Amino acid sequence: MKKIFLISVTLILAAITGFSQELKPVKIDSLVTVSLPPAYQKTDTLGQQVFSSNSSLGYVVVLRTPNAKNTAPLQKERDLDNVLKENVQNIQSESSNASAQYVRDTTIGKLKAKTFTLQTDNGQGDIQFRNIVLLYTNATSYVFEYVYTNARKEMVAKEYKSFVNSIKLSPELQRNDQYLFNAKGMSVLQMGLIGAGGIFVIIAVGMYIQRRKRLEYE
């Protein structure tokens, strides 16, 4: 009986692994497109649009949230980094016993994004993972999620890759749609050169004054 059960489990897992729904491109808005399972649902709550659907091995969610009209445009890249970091912390704080793992920067088109995995545990051994990509523009924030259970952790890589690689941005979206100025401040080398130049000027002025005094004495 035990042997039959093990064979049945193996066949079920093989069937699940081999089964793959065809993802179809869906316009989130005029600037962002992502591929979703055909039977997705779209809801709109106070301007926030949510696209969701069961996939073969997990659950996909895309959130599109317009930023408040009084939101000031970000000025520099460090401002964007701070916003993305804060969003990661906010998402983590929404769930108890949650931890953000593998937090790292990535790029989508010409824009900078943040990706991480949120692990949650209900305390009874039910562990869930959410692979999340955060994309911020001065007008709109986007969240792309792929949700799966611990039992399918080793099986979802291909499907998740298909989902996240399907995110496409309009060429109209440029880096200045995230922050206005590309300047990152002076590098250490630049600061060193400026400092050396200042010292040279001081030395030159000092030599000029000494020379002038000598000429006056003569």
mmCIF file of C-alpha atoms in Angstrom:
data_model
loop_
_atom_site.group_PDB
_atom_site.id
_atom_site.type_symbol
_atom_site.label_atom_id
_atom_site.label_comp_id
_atom_site.label_asym_id
_atom_site.label_seq_id
_atom_site.Cartn_x
_atom_site.Cartn_y
_atom_site.Cartn_z
ATOM 1 C CA MET A 1 0.000 0.000 0.000
ATOM 2 C CA LYS A 2 2.799 2.369 0.935
ATOM 3 C CA LYS A 3 4.605 1.569 -2.315
ATOM 4 C CA ILE A 4 1.456 2.256 -4.365
ATOM 5 C CA PHE A 5 1.044 5.604 -2.568
ATOM 6 C CA LEU A 6 4.612 6.616 -3.385
ATOM 7 C CA ILE A 7 4.123 5.705 -7.052
ATOM 8 C CA SER A 8 0.882 7.719 -7.157
ATOM 9 C CA VAL A 9 2.579 10.773 -5.674
ATOM 10 C CA THR A 10 5.380 10.476 -8.216
ATOM 11 C CA LEU A 11 2.917 10.333 -11.111
ATOM 12 C CA ILE A 12 0.971 13.335 -9.796
ATOM 13 C CA LEU A 13 4.125 15.411 -9.399
ATOM 14 C CA ALA A 14 5.260 14.441 -12.892
ATOM 15 C CA ALA A 15 1.903 15.464 -14.317
ATOM 16 C CA ILE A 16 1.997 18.806 -12.505
ATOM 17 C CA THR A 17 5.550 19.480 -13.648
ATOM 18 C CA GLY A 18 4.746 18.677 -17.263
ATOM 19 C CA PHE A 19 1.564 20.733 -17.333
ATOM 20 C CA SER A 20 1.989 24.374 -18.274
ATOM 21 C CA GLN A 21 -0.663 26.941 -19.038
ATOM 22 C CA GLU A 22 0.013 29.193 -21.963
ATOM 23 C CA LEU A 23 0.545 32.742 -20.772
ATOM 24 C CA LYS A 24 -0.948 35.544 -22.854
ATOM 25 C CA PRO A 25 0.174 39.199 -22.961
ATOM 26 C CA VAL A 26 -2.092 41.523 -20.984
ATOM 27 C CA LYS A 27 -1.903 45.319 -21.047
ATOM 28 C CA ILE A 28 -1.680 46.611 -17.505
ATOM 29 C CA ASP A 29 -1.827 50.103 -18.980
ATOM 30 C CA SER A 30 -0.484 51.883 -22.069
ATOM 31 C CA LEU A 31 3.087 51.585 -20.761
ATOM 32 C CA VAL A 32 3.328 48.134 -19.140
ATOM 33 C CA THR A 33 2.480 44.660 -20.452
ATOM 34 C CA VAL A 34 2.877 41.268 -18.772
ATOM 35 C CA SER A 35 1.827 37.736 -19.715
ATOM 36 C CA LEU A 36 -0.819 36.087 -17.519
ATOM 37 C CA PRO A 37 -2.833 32.858 -17.595
ATOM 38 C CA PRO A 38 -5.914 33.353 -19.814
ATOM 39 C CA ALA A 39 -8.452 33.064 -16.982
ATOM 40 C CA TYR A 40 -7.250 36.090 -15.036
ATOM 41 C CA GLN A 41 -9.479 38.442 -13.064
ATOM 42 C CA LYS A 42 -9.244 42.219 -12.941
ATOM 43 C CA THR A 43 -10.564 44.332 -10.085
ATOM 44 C CA ASP A 44 -10.430 48.073 -9.466
ATOM 45 C CA THR A 45 -10.580 49.421 -5.915
ATOM 46 C CA LEU A 46 -10.243 53.178 -5.403
ATOM 47 C CA GLY A 47 -8.055 53.464 -8.481
ATOM 48 C CA GLN A 48 -5.789 50.515 -7.654
ATOM 49 C CA GLN A 49 -6.059 47.829 -10.321
ATOM 50 C CA VAL A 50 -5.379 44.193 -9.445
ATOM 51 C CA PHE A 51 -4.837 41.440 -12.021
ATOM 52 C CA SER A 52 -4.815 37.918 -10.554
ATOM 53 C CA SER A 53 -4.972 34.323 -11.709
ATOM 54 C CA ASN A 54 -4.042 30.777 -10.800
ATOM 55 C CA SER A 55 -1.062 29.492 -12.730
ATOM 56 C CA SER A 56 -0.043 25.863 -13.150
ATOM 57 C CA LEU A 57 2.041 25.799 -9.980
ATOM 58 C CA GLY A 58 1.192 28.966 -8.106
ATOM 59 C CA TYR A 59 -0.747 32.190 -8.142
ATOM 60 C CA VAL A 60 0.142 35.419 -9.974
ATOM 61 C CA VAL A 61 -0.825 38.942 -8.966
ATOM 62 C CA VAL A 62 -0.085 42.298 -10.599
ATOM 63 C CA LEU A 63 -0.943 45.529 -8.809
ATOM 64 C CA ARG A 64 -1.036 48.915 -10.522
ATOM 65 C CA THR A 65 -1.307 51.835 -8.105
ATOM 66 C CA PRO A 66 -1.284 55.473 -9.278
ATOM 67 C CA ASN A 67 0.827 57.617 -6.977
ATOM 68 C CA ALA A 68 -0.959 60.412 -5.128
ATOM 69 C CA LYS A 69 -1.345 63.544 -7.243
ATOM 70 C CA ASN A 70 0.663 65.583 -4.759
ATOM 71 C CA THR A 71 3.601 63.155 -4.865
ATOM 72 C CA ALA A 72 6.713 65.147 -5.726
ATOM 73 C CA PRO A 73 8.935 63.699 -8.486
ATOM 74 C CA LEU A 74 12.021 61.946 -7.180
ATOM 75 C CA GLN A 75 15.166 63.958 -7.736
ATOM 76 C CA LYS A 76 18.046 61.474 -7.664
ATOM 77 C CA GLU A 77 18.743 57.748 -7.844
ATOM 78 C CA ARG A 78 19.259 57.550 -4.087
ATOM 79 C CA ASP A 79 15.693 58.848 -3.659
ATOM 80 C CA LEU A 80 14.451 55.953 -5.811
ATOM 81 C CA ASP A 81 16.541 53.503 -3.790
ATOM 82 C CA ASN A 82 14.973 54.812 -0.582
ATOM 83 C CA VAL A 83 11.436 54.466 -1.963
ATOM 84 C CA LEU A 84 12.042 50.890 -3.128
ATOM 85 C CA LYS A 85 13.646 49.967 0.198
ATOM 86 C CA GLU A 86 10.681 51.439 2.063
ATOM 87 C CA ASN A 87 8.251 49.482 -0.130
ATOM 88 C CA VAL A 88 10.059 46.225 0.660
ATOM 89 C CA GLN A 89 9.787 47.001 4.379
ATOM 90 C CA ASN A 90 6.094 47.891 4.081
ATOM 91 C CA ILE A 91 5.271 44.645 2.271
ATOM 92 C CA GLN A 92 7.197 42.643 4.868
ATOM 93 C CA SER A 93 5.367 44.397 7.730
ATOM 94 C CA GLU A 94 1.959 43.470 6.263
ATOM 95 C CA SER A 95 2.420 39.817 7.295
ATOM 96 C CA SER A 96 3.421 38.380 10.634
ATOM 97 C CA ASN A 97 6.375 35.991 10.710
ATOM 98 C CA ALA A 98 7.521 37.300 7.303
ATOM 99 C CA SER A 99 11.068 37.808 6.110
ATOM 100 C CA ALA A 100 12.321 39.475 2.918
ATOM 101 C CA GLN A 101 15.050 37.363 1.325
ATOM 102 C CA TYR A 102 17.387 37.756 -1.668
ATOM 103 C CA VAL A 103 16.669 41.495 -1.916
ATOM 104 C CA ARG A 104 18.497 42.887 -4.934
ATOM 105 C CA ASP A 105 18.340 45.460 -7.714
ATOM 106 C CA THR A 106 17.358 44.545 -11.242
ATOM 107 C CA THR A 107 16.431 46.350 -14.452
ATOM 108 C CA ILE A 108 13.337 46.174 -16.640
ATOM 109 C CA GLY A 109 13.857 47.920 -19.937
ATOM 110 C CA LYS A 110 15.652 51.141 -19.010
ATOM 111 C CA LEU A 111 14.181 51.327 -15.526
ATOM 112 C CA LYS A 112 15.555 50.222 -12.190
ATOM 113 C CA ALA A 113 13.492 47.793 -10.113
ATOM 114 C CA LYS A 114 13.780 45.798 -6.897
ATOM 115 C CA THR A 115 13.190 42.069 -6.589
ATOM 116 C CA PHE A 116 13.002 39.839 -3.523
ATOM 117 C CA THR A 117 11.316 36.772 -2.062
ATOM 118 C CA LEU A 118 8.965 37.145 0.894
ATOM 119 C CA GLN A 119 8.725 34.042 3.062
ATOM 120 C CA THR A 120 5.760 33.752 5.448
ATOM 121 C CA ASP A 121 5.073 31.122 8.104
ATOM 122 C CA ASN A 122 1.752 30.789 9.914
ATOM 123 C CA GLY A 123 3.473 29.001 12.806
ATOM 124 C CA GLN A 124 1.945 25.633 11.912
ATOM 125 C CA GLY A 125 4.494 24.643 9.305
ATOM 126 C CA ASP A 126 2.616 26.162 6.361
ATOM 127 C CA ILE A 127 5.325 28.131 4.563
ATOM 128 C CA GLN A 128 4.471 30.308 1.593
ATOM 129 C CA PHE A 129 6.759 32.215 -0.767
ATOM 130 C CA ARG A 130 6.058 35.339 -2.799
ATOM 131 C CA ASN A 131 8.565 36.260 -5.507
ATOM 132 C CA ILE A 132 8.058 39.997 -5.908
ATOM 133 C CA VAL A 133 9.254 42.614 -8.393
ATOM 134 C CA LEU A 134 8.744 46.287 -7.510
ATOM 135 C CA LEU A 135 8.722 48.921 -10.257
ATOM 136 C CA TYR A 136 8.320 52.607 -9.434
ATOM 137 C CA THR A 137 7.723 55.573 -11.711
ATOM 138 C CA ASN A 138 6.877 59.110 -10.678
ATOM 139 C CA ALA A 139 3.317 58.523 -11.880
ATOM 140 C CA THR A 140 2.572 54.897 -10.982
ATOM 141 C CA SER A 141 3.841 52.024 -8.841
ATOM 142 C CA TYR A 142 3.696 48.399 -10.030
ATOM 143 C CA VAL A 143 4.014 45.157 -8.063
ATOM 144 C CA PHE A 144 4.423 41.784 -9.790
ATOM 145 C CA GLU A 145 3.978 38.726 -7.555
ATOM 146 C CA TYR A 146 4.332 34.999 -8.059
ATOM 147 C CA VAL A 147 2.999 33.087 -5.033
ATOM 148 C CA TYR A 148 3.693 29.403 -4.282
ATOM 149 C CA THR A 149 3.865 26.940 -1.418
ATOM 150 C CA ASN A 150 6.939 25.349 0.095
ATOM 151 C CA ALA A 151 5.938 21.987 -1.432
ATOM 152 C CA ARG A 152 6.376 23.460 -4.924
ATOM 153 C CA LYS A 153 9.516 25.447 -4.188
ATOM 154 C CA GLU A 154 11.719 23.250 -6.368
ATOM 155 C CA MET A 155 9.252 23.147 -9.255
ATOM 156 C CA VAL A 156 8.355 26.763 -10.021
ATOM 157 C CA ALA A 157 11.578 28.150 -11.494
ATOM 158 C CA LYS A 158 10.593 27.751 -15.157
ATOM 159 C CA GLU A 159 7.084 29.115 -14.755
ATOM 160 C CA TYR A 160 8.233 32.060 -12.642
ATOM 161 C CA LYS A 161 10.950 32.895 -15.160
ATOM 162 C CA SER A 162 8.372 32.931 -17.983
ATOM 163 C CA PHE A 163 6.160 35.250 -15.944
ATOM 164 C CA VAL A 164 8.797 37.752 -14.864
ATOM 165 C CA ASN A 165 10.569 37.814 -18.242
ATOM 166 C CA SER A 166 7.271 38.695 -19.910
ATOM 167 C CA ILE A 167 7.186 42.137 -18.259
ATOM 168 C CA LYS A 168 7.556 44.625 -21.111
ATOM 169 C CA LEU A 169 7.759 48.401 -20.946
ATOM 170 C CA SER A 170 6.953 50.985 -23.573
ATOM 171 C CA PRO A 171 9.986 52.786 -25.057
ATOM 172 C CA GLU A 172 8.337 55.960 -23.758
ATOM 173 C CA LEU A 173 9.390 55.010 -20.236
ATOM 174 C CA GLN A 174 12.851 56.424 -19.600
ATOM 175 C CA ARG A 175 14.995 56.743 -16.502
ATOM 176 C CA ASN A 176 13.799 60.324 -15.893
ATOM 177 C CA ASP A 177 10.317 58.848 -15.349
ATOM 178 C CA GLN A 178 11.775 57.481 -12.088
ATOM 179 C CA TYR A 179 14.032 60.364 -11.011
ATOM 180 C CA LEU A 180 14.921 63.644 -12.657
ATOM 181 C CA PHE A 181 18.682 63.967 -12.357
ATOM 182 C CA ASN A 182 21.321 61.373 -13.204
ATOM 183 C CA ALA A 183 24.114 63.071 -11.247
ATOM 184 C CA LYS A 184 25.358 60.840 -8.438
ATOM 185 C CA GLY A 185 27.719 63.364 -6.857
ATOM 186 C CA MET A 186 31.486 63.550 -7.142
ATOM 187 C CA SER A 187 33.554 60.392 -7.121
ATOM 188 C CA VAL A 188 36.505 59.912 -4.782
ATOM 189 C CA LEU A 189 38.872 60.545 -7.712
ATOM 190 C CA GLN A 190 37.108 63.783 -8.611
ATOM 191 C CA MET A 191 37.192 64.957 -5.023
ATOM 192 C CA GLY A 192 40.899 64.071 -4.825
ATOM 193 C CA LEU A 193 41.694 66.011 -8.001
ATOM 194 C CA ILE A 194 39.752 69.039 -6.769
ATOM 195 C CA GLY A 195 41.556 68.868 -3.434
ATOM 196 C CA ALA A 196 44.944 68.602 -5.131
ATOM 197 C CA GLY A 197 44.065 71.519 -7.378
ATOM 198 C CA GLY A 198 43.122 73.612 -4.344
ATOM 199 C CA ILE A 199 46.437 72.860 -2.660
ATOM 200 C CA PHE A 200 48.294 73.796 -5.847
ATOM 201 C CA VAL A 201 46.459 77.128 -6.012
ATOM 202 C CA ILE A 202 47.307 77.874 -2.369
ATOM 203 C CA ILE A 203 50.980 77.065 -2.942
ATOM 204 C CA ALA A 204 51.074 79.183 -6.112
ATOM 205 C CA VAL A 205 49.466 82.156 -4.355
ATOM 206 C CA GLY A 206 51.894 81.827 -1.426
ATOM 207 C CA MET A 207 54.918 81.768 -3.771
ATOM 208 C CA TYR A 208 53.577 84.803 -5.632
ATOM 209 C CA ILE A 209 53.169 86.784 -2.402
ATOM 210 C CA GLN A 210 56.682 85.869 -1.205
ATOM 211 C CA ARG A 211 58.182 86.824 -4.550
ATOM 212 C CA ARG A 212 56.356 90.131 -4.505
ATOM 213 C CA LYS A 213 57.669 90.901 -1.024
ATOM 214 C CA ARG A 214 61.238 90.153 -2.138
ATOM 215 C CA LEU A 215 60.869 92.498 -5.085
ATOM 216 C CA GLU A 216 59.599 95.254 -2.762
ATOM 217 C CA TYR A 217 62.648 94.873 -0.491
ATOM 218 C CA GLU A 218 65.005 95.079 -3.455
#
